[in-house]
PDB file of N, CA and C in Angstrom:
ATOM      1  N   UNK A 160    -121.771 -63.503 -45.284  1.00 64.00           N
ATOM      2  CA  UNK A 160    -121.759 -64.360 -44.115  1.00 64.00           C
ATOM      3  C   UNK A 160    -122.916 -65.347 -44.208  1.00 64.00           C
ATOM      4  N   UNK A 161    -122.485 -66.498 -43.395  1.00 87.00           N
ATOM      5  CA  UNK A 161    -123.736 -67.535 -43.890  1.00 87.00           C
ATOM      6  C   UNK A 161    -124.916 -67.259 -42.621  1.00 87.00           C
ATOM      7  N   UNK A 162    -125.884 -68.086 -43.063  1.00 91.00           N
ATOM      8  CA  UNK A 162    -126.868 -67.406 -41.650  1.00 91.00           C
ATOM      9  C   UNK A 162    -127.359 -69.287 -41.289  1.00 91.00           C
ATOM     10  N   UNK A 163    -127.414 -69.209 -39.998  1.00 94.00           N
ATOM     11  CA  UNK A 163    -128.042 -70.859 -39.446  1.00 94.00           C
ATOM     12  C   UNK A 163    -129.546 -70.883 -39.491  1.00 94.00           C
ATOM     13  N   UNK A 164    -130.134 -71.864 -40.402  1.00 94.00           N
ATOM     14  CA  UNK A 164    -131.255 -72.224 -40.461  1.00 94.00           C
ATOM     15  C   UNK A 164    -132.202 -73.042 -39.456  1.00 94.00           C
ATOM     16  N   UNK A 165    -133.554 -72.181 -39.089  1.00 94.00           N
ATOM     17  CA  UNK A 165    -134.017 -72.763 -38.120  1.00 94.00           C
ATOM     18  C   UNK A 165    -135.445 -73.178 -38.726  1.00 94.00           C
ATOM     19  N   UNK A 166    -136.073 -74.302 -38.527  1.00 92.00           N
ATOM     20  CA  UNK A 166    -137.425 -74.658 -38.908  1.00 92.00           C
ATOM     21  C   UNK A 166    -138.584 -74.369 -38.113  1.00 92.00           C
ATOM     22  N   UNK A 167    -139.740 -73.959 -37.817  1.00 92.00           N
ATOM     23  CA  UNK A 167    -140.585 -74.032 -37.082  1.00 92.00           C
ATOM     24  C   UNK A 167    -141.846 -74.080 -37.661  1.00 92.00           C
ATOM     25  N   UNK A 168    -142.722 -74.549 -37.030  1.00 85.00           N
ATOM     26  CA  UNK A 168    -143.816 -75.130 -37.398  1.00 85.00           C
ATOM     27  C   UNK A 168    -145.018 -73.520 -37.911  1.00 85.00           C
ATOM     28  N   UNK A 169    -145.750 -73.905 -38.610  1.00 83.00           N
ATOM     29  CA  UNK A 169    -146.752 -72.472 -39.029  1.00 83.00           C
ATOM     30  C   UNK A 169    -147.857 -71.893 -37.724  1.00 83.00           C
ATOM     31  N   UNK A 170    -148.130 -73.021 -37.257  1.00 86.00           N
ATOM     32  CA  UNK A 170    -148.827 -72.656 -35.753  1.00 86.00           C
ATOM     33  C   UNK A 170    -148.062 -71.716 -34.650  1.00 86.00           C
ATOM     34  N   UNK A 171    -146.752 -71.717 -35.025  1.00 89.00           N
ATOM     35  CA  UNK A 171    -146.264 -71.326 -33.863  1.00 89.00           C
ATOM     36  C   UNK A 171    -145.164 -70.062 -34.421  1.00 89.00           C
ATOM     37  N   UNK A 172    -145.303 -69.547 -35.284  1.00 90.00           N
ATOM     38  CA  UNK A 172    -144.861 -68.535 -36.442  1.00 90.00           C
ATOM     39  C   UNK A 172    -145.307 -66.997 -35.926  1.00 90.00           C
ATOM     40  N   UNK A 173    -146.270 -66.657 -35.521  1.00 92.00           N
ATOM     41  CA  UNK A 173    -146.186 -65.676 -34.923  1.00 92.00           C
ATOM     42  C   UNK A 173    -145.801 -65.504 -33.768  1.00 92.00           C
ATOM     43  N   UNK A 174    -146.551 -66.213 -32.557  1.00 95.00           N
ATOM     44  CA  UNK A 174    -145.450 -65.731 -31.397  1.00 95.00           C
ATOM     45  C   UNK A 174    -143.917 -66.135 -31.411  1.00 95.00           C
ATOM     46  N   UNK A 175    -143.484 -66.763 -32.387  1.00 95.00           N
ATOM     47  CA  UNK A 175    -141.896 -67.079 -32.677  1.00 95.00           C
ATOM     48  C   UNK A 175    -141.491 -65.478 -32.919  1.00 95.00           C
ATOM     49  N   UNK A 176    -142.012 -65.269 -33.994  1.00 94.00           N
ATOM     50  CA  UNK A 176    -141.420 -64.033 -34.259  1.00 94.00           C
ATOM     51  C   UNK A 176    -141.533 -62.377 -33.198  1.00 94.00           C
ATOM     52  N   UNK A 177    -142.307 -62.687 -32.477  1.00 95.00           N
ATOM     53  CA  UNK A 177    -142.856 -61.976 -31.638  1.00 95.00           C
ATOM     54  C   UNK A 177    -141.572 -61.964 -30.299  1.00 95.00           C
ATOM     55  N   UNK A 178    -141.095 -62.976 -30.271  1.00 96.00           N
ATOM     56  CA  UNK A 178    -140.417 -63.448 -29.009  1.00 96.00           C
ATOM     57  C   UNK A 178    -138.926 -63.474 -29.833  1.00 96.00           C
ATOM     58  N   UNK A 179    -138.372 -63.532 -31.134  1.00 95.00           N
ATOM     59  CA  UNK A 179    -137.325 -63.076 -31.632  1.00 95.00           C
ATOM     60  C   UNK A 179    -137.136 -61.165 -31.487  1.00 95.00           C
ATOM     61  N   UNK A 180    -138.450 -60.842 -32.148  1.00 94.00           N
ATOM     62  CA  UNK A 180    -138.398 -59.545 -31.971  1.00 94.00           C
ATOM     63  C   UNK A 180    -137.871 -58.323 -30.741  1.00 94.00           C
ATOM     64  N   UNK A 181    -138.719 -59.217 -29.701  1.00 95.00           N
ATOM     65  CA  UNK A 181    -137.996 -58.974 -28.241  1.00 95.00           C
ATOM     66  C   UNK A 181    -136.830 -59.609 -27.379  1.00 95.00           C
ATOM     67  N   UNK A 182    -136.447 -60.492 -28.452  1.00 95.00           N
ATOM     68  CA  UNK A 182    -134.979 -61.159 -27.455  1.00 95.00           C
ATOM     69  C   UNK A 182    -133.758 -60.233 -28.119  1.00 95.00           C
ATOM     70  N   UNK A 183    -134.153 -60.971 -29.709  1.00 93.00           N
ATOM     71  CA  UNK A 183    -133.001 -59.791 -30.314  1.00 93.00           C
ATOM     72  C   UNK A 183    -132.756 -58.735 -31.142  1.00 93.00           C
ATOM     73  N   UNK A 184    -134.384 -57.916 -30.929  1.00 90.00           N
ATOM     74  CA  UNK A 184    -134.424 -56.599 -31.150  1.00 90.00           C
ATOM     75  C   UNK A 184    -134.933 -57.119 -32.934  1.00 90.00           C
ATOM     76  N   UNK A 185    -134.754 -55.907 -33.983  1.00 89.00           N
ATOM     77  CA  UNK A 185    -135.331 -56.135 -34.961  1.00 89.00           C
ATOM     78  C   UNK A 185    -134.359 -56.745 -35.700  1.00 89.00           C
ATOM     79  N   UNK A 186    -135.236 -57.452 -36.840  1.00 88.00           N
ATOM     80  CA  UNK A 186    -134.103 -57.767 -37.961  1.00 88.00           C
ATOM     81  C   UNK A 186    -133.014 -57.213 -38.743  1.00 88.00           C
ATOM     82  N   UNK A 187    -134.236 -55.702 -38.964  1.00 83.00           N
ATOM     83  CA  UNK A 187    -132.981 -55.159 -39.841  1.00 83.00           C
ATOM     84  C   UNK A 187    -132.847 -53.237 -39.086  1.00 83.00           C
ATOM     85  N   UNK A 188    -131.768 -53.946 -38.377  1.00 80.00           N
ATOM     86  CA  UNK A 188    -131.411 -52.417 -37.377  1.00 80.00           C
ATOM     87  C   UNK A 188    -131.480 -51.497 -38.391  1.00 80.00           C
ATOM     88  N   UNK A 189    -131.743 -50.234 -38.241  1.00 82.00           N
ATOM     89  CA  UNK A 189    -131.167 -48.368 -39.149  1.00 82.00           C
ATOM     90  C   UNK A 189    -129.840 -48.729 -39.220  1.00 82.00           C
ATOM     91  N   UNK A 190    -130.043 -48.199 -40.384  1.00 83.00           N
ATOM     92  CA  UNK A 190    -128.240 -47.941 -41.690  1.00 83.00           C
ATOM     93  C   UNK A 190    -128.412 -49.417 -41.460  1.00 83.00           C
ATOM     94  N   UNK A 191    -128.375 -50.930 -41.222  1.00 82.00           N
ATOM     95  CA  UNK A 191    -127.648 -51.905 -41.993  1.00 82.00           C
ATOM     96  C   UNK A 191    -128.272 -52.047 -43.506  1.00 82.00           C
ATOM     97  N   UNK A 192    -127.817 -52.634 -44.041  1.00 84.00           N
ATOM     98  CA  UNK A 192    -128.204 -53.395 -45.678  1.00 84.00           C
ATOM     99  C   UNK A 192    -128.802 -54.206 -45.414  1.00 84.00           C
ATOM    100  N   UNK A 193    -129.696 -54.696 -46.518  1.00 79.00           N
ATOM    101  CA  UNK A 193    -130.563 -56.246 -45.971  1.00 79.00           C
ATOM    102  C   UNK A 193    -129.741 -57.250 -45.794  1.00 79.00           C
ATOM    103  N   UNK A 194    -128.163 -57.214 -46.815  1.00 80.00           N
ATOM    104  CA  UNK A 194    -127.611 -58.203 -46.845  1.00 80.00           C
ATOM    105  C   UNK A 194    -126.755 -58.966 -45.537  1.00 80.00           C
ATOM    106  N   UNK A 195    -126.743 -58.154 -44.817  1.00 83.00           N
ATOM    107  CA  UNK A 195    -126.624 -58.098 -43.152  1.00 83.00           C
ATOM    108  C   UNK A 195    -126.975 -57.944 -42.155  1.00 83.00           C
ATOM    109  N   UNK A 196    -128.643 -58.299 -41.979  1.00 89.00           N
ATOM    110  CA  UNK A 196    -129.773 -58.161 -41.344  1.00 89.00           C
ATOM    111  C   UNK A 196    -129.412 -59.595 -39.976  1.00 89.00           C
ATOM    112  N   UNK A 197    -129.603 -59.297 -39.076  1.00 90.00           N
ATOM    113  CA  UNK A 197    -129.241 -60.039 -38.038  1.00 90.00           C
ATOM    114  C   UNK A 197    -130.247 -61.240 -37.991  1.00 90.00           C
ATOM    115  N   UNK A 198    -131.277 -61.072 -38.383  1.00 92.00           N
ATOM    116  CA  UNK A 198    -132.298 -62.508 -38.493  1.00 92.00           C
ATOM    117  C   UNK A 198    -133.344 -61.903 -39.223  1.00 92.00           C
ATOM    118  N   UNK A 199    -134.083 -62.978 -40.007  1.00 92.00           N
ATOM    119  CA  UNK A 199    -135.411 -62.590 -40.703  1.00 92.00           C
ATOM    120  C   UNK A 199    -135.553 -64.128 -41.039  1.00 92.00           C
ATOM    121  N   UNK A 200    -137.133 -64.359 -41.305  1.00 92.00           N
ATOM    122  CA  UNK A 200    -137.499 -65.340 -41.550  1.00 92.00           C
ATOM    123  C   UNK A 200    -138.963 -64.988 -42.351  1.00 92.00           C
ATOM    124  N   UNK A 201    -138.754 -66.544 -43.456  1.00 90.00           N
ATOM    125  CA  UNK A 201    -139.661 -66.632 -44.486  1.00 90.00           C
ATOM    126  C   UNK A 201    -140.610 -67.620 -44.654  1.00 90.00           C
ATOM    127  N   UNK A 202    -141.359 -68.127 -45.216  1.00 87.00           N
ATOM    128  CA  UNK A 202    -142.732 -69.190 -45.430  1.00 87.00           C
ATOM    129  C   UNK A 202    -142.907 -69.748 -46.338  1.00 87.00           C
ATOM    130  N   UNK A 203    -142.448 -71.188 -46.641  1.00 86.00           N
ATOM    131  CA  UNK A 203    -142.684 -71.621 -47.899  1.00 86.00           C
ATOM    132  C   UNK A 203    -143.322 -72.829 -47.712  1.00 86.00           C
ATOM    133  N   UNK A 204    -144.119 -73.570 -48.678  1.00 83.00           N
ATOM    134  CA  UNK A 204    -144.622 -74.736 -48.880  1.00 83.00           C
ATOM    135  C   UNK A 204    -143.467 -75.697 -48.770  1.00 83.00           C
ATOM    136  N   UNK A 205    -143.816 -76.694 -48.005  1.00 79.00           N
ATOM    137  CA  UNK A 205    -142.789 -78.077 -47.953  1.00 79.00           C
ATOM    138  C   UNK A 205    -142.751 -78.460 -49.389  1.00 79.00           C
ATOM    139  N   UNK A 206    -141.681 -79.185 -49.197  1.00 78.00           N
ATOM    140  CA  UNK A 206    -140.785 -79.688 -50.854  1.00 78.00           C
ATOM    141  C   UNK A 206    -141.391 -81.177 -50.491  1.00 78.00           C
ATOM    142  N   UNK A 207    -141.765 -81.806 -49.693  1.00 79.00           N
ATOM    143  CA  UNK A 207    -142.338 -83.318 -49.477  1.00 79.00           C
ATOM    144  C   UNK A 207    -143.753 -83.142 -49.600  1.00 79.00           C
ATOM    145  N   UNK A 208    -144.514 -82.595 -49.277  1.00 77.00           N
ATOM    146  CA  UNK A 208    -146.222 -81.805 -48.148  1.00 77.00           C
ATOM    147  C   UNK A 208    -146.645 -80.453 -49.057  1.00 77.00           C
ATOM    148  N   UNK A 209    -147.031 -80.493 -50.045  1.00 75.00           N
ATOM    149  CA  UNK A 209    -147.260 -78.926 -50.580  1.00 75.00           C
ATOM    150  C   UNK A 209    -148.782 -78.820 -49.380  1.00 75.00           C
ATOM    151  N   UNK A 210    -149.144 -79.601 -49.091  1.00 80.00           N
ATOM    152  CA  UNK A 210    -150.404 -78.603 -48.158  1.00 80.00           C
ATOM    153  C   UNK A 210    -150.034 -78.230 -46.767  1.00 80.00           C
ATOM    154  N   UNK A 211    -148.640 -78.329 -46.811  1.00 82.00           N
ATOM    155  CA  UNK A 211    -148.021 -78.292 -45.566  1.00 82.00           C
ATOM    156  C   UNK A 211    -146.917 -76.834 -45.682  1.00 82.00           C
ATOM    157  N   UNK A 212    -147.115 -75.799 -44.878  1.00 84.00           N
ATOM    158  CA  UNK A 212    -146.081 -74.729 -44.302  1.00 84.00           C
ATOM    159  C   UNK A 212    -145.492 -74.882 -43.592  1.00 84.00           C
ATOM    160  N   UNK A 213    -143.817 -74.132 -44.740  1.00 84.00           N
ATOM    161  CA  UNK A 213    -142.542 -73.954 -43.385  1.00 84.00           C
ATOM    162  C   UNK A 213    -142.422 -73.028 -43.115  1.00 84.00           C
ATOM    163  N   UNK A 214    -142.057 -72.416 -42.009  1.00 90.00           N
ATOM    164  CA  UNK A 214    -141.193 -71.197 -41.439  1.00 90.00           C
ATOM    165  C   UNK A 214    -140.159 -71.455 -41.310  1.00 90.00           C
ATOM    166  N   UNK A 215    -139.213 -71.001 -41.886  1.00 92.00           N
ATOM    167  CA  UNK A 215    -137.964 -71.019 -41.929  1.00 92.00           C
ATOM    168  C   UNK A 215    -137.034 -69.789 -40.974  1.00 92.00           C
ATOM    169  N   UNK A 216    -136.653 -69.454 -40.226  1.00 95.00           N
ATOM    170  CA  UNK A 216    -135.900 -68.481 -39.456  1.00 95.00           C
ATOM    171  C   UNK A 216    -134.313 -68.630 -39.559  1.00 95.00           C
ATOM    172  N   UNK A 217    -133.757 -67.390 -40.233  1.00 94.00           N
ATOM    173  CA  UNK A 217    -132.026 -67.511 -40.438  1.00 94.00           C
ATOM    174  C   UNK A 217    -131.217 -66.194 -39.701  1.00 94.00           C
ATOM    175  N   UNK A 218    -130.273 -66.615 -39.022  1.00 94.00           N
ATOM    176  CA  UNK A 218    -129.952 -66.345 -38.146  1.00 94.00           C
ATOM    177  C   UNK A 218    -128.363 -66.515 -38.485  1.00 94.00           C
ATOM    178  N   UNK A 219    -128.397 -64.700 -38.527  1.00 92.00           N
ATOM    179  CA  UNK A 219    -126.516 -64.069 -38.810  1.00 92.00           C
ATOM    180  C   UNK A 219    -125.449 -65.017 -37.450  1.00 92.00           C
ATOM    181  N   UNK A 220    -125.735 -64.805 -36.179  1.00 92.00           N
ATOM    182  CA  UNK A 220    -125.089 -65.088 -34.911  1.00 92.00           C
ATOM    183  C   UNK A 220    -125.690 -66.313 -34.495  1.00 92.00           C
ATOM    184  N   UNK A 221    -124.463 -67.565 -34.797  1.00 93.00           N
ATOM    185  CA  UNK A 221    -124.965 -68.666 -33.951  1.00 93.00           C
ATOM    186  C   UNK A 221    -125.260 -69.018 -32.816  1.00 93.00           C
ATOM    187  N   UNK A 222    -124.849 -68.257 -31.439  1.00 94.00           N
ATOM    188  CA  UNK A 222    -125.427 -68.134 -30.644  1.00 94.00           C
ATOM    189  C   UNK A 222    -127.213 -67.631 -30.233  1.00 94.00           C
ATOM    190  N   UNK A 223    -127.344 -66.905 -31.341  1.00 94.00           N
ATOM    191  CA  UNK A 223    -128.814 -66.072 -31.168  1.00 94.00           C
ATOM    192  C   UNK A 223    -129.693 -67.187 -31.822  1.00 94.00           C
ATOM    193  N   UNK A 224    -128.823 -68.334 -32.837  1.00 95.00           N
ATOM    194  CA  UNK A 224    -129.973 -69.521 -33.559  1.00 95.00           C
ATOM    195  C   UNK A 224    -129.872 -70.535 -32.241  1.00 95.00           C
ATOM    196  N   UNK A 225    -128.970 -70.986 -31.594  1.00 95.00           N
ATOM    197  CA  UNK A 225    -129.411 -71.908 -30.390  1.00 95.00           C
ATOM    198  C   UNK A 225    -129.882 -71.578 -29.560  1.00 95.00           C
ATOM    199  N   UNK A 226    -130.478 -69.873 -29.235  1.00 96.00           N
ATOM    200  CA  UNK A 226    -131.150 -70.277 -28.558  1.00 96.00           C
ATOM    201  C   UNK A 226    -132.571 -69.898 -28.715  1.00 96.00           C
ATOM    202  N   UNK A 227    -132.897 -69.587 -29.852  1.00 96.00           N
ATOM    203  CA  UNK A 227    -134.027 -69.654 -30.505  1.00 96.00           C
ATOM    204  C   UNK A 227    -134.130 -70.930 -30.866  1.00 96.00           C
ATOM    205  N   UNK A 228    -133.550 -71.887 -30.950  1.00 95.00           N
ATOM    206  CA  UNK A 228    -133.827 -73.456 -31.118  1.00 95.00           C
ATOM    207  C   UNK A 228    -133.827 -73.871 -30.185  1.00 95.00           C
ATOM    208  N   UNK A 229    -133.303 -73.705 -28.665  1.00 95.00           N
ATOM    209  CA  UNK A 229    -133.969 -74.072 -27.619  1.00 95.00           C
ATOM    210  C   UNK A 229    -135.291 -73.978 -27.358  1.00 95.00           C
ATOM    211  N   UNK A 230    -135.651 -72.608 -27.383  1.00 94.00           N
ATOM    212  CA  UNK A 230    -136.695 -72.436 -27.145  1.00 94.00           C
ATOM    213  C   UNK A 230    -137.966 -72.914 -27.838  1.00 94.00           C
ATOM    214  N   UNK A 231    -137.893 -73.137 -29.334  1.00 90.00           N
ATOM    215  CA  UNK A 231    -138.991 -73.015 -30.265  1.00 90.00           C
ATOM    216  C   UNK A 231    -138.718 -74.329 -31.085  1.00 90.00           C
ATOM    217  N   UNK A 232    -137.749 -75.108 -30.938  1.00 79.00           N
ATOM    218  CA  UNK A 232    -137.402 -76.401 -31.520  1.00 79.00           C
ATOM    219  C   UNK A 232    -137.637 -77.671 -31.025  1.00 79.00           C
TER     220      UNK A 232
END
């Protein structure tokens, strides 16, 4: 399944995840596989900005990425 990509800034990367954690519980519930983990998100150097960090957040349920992009976008 594909997952919707969300961007957010490195300043704001922990309480993002903090406030995913408590909206929609953990990433990777008991018994799933990683390969079906309901959201997780990673950190990479910009491809334009290497002195610049992304947070990237991907998101199984498109409903659960809009409104984590409401909120944090």
């Amino acid at each position: 399944m594909k997952y919707t990509k969300i961007d957010v800034d490195i300043d704001t990367r922990r309480a993002a995840v903090i406030w995913a954690r408590e909206t929609f519980g953990m990433p990777k519930p008991q018994g799933v596989s990683f390969d079906n983990m309901r959201w997780y998100q990673r950190s990479f150097a910009s491809v334009y900005d290497r002195n610049k960090t992304i947070t990237r957040f991907y998101f199984k349920d498109p409903a659960d990425a809009t409104m984590f992009a409401l909120r944090w976008s």
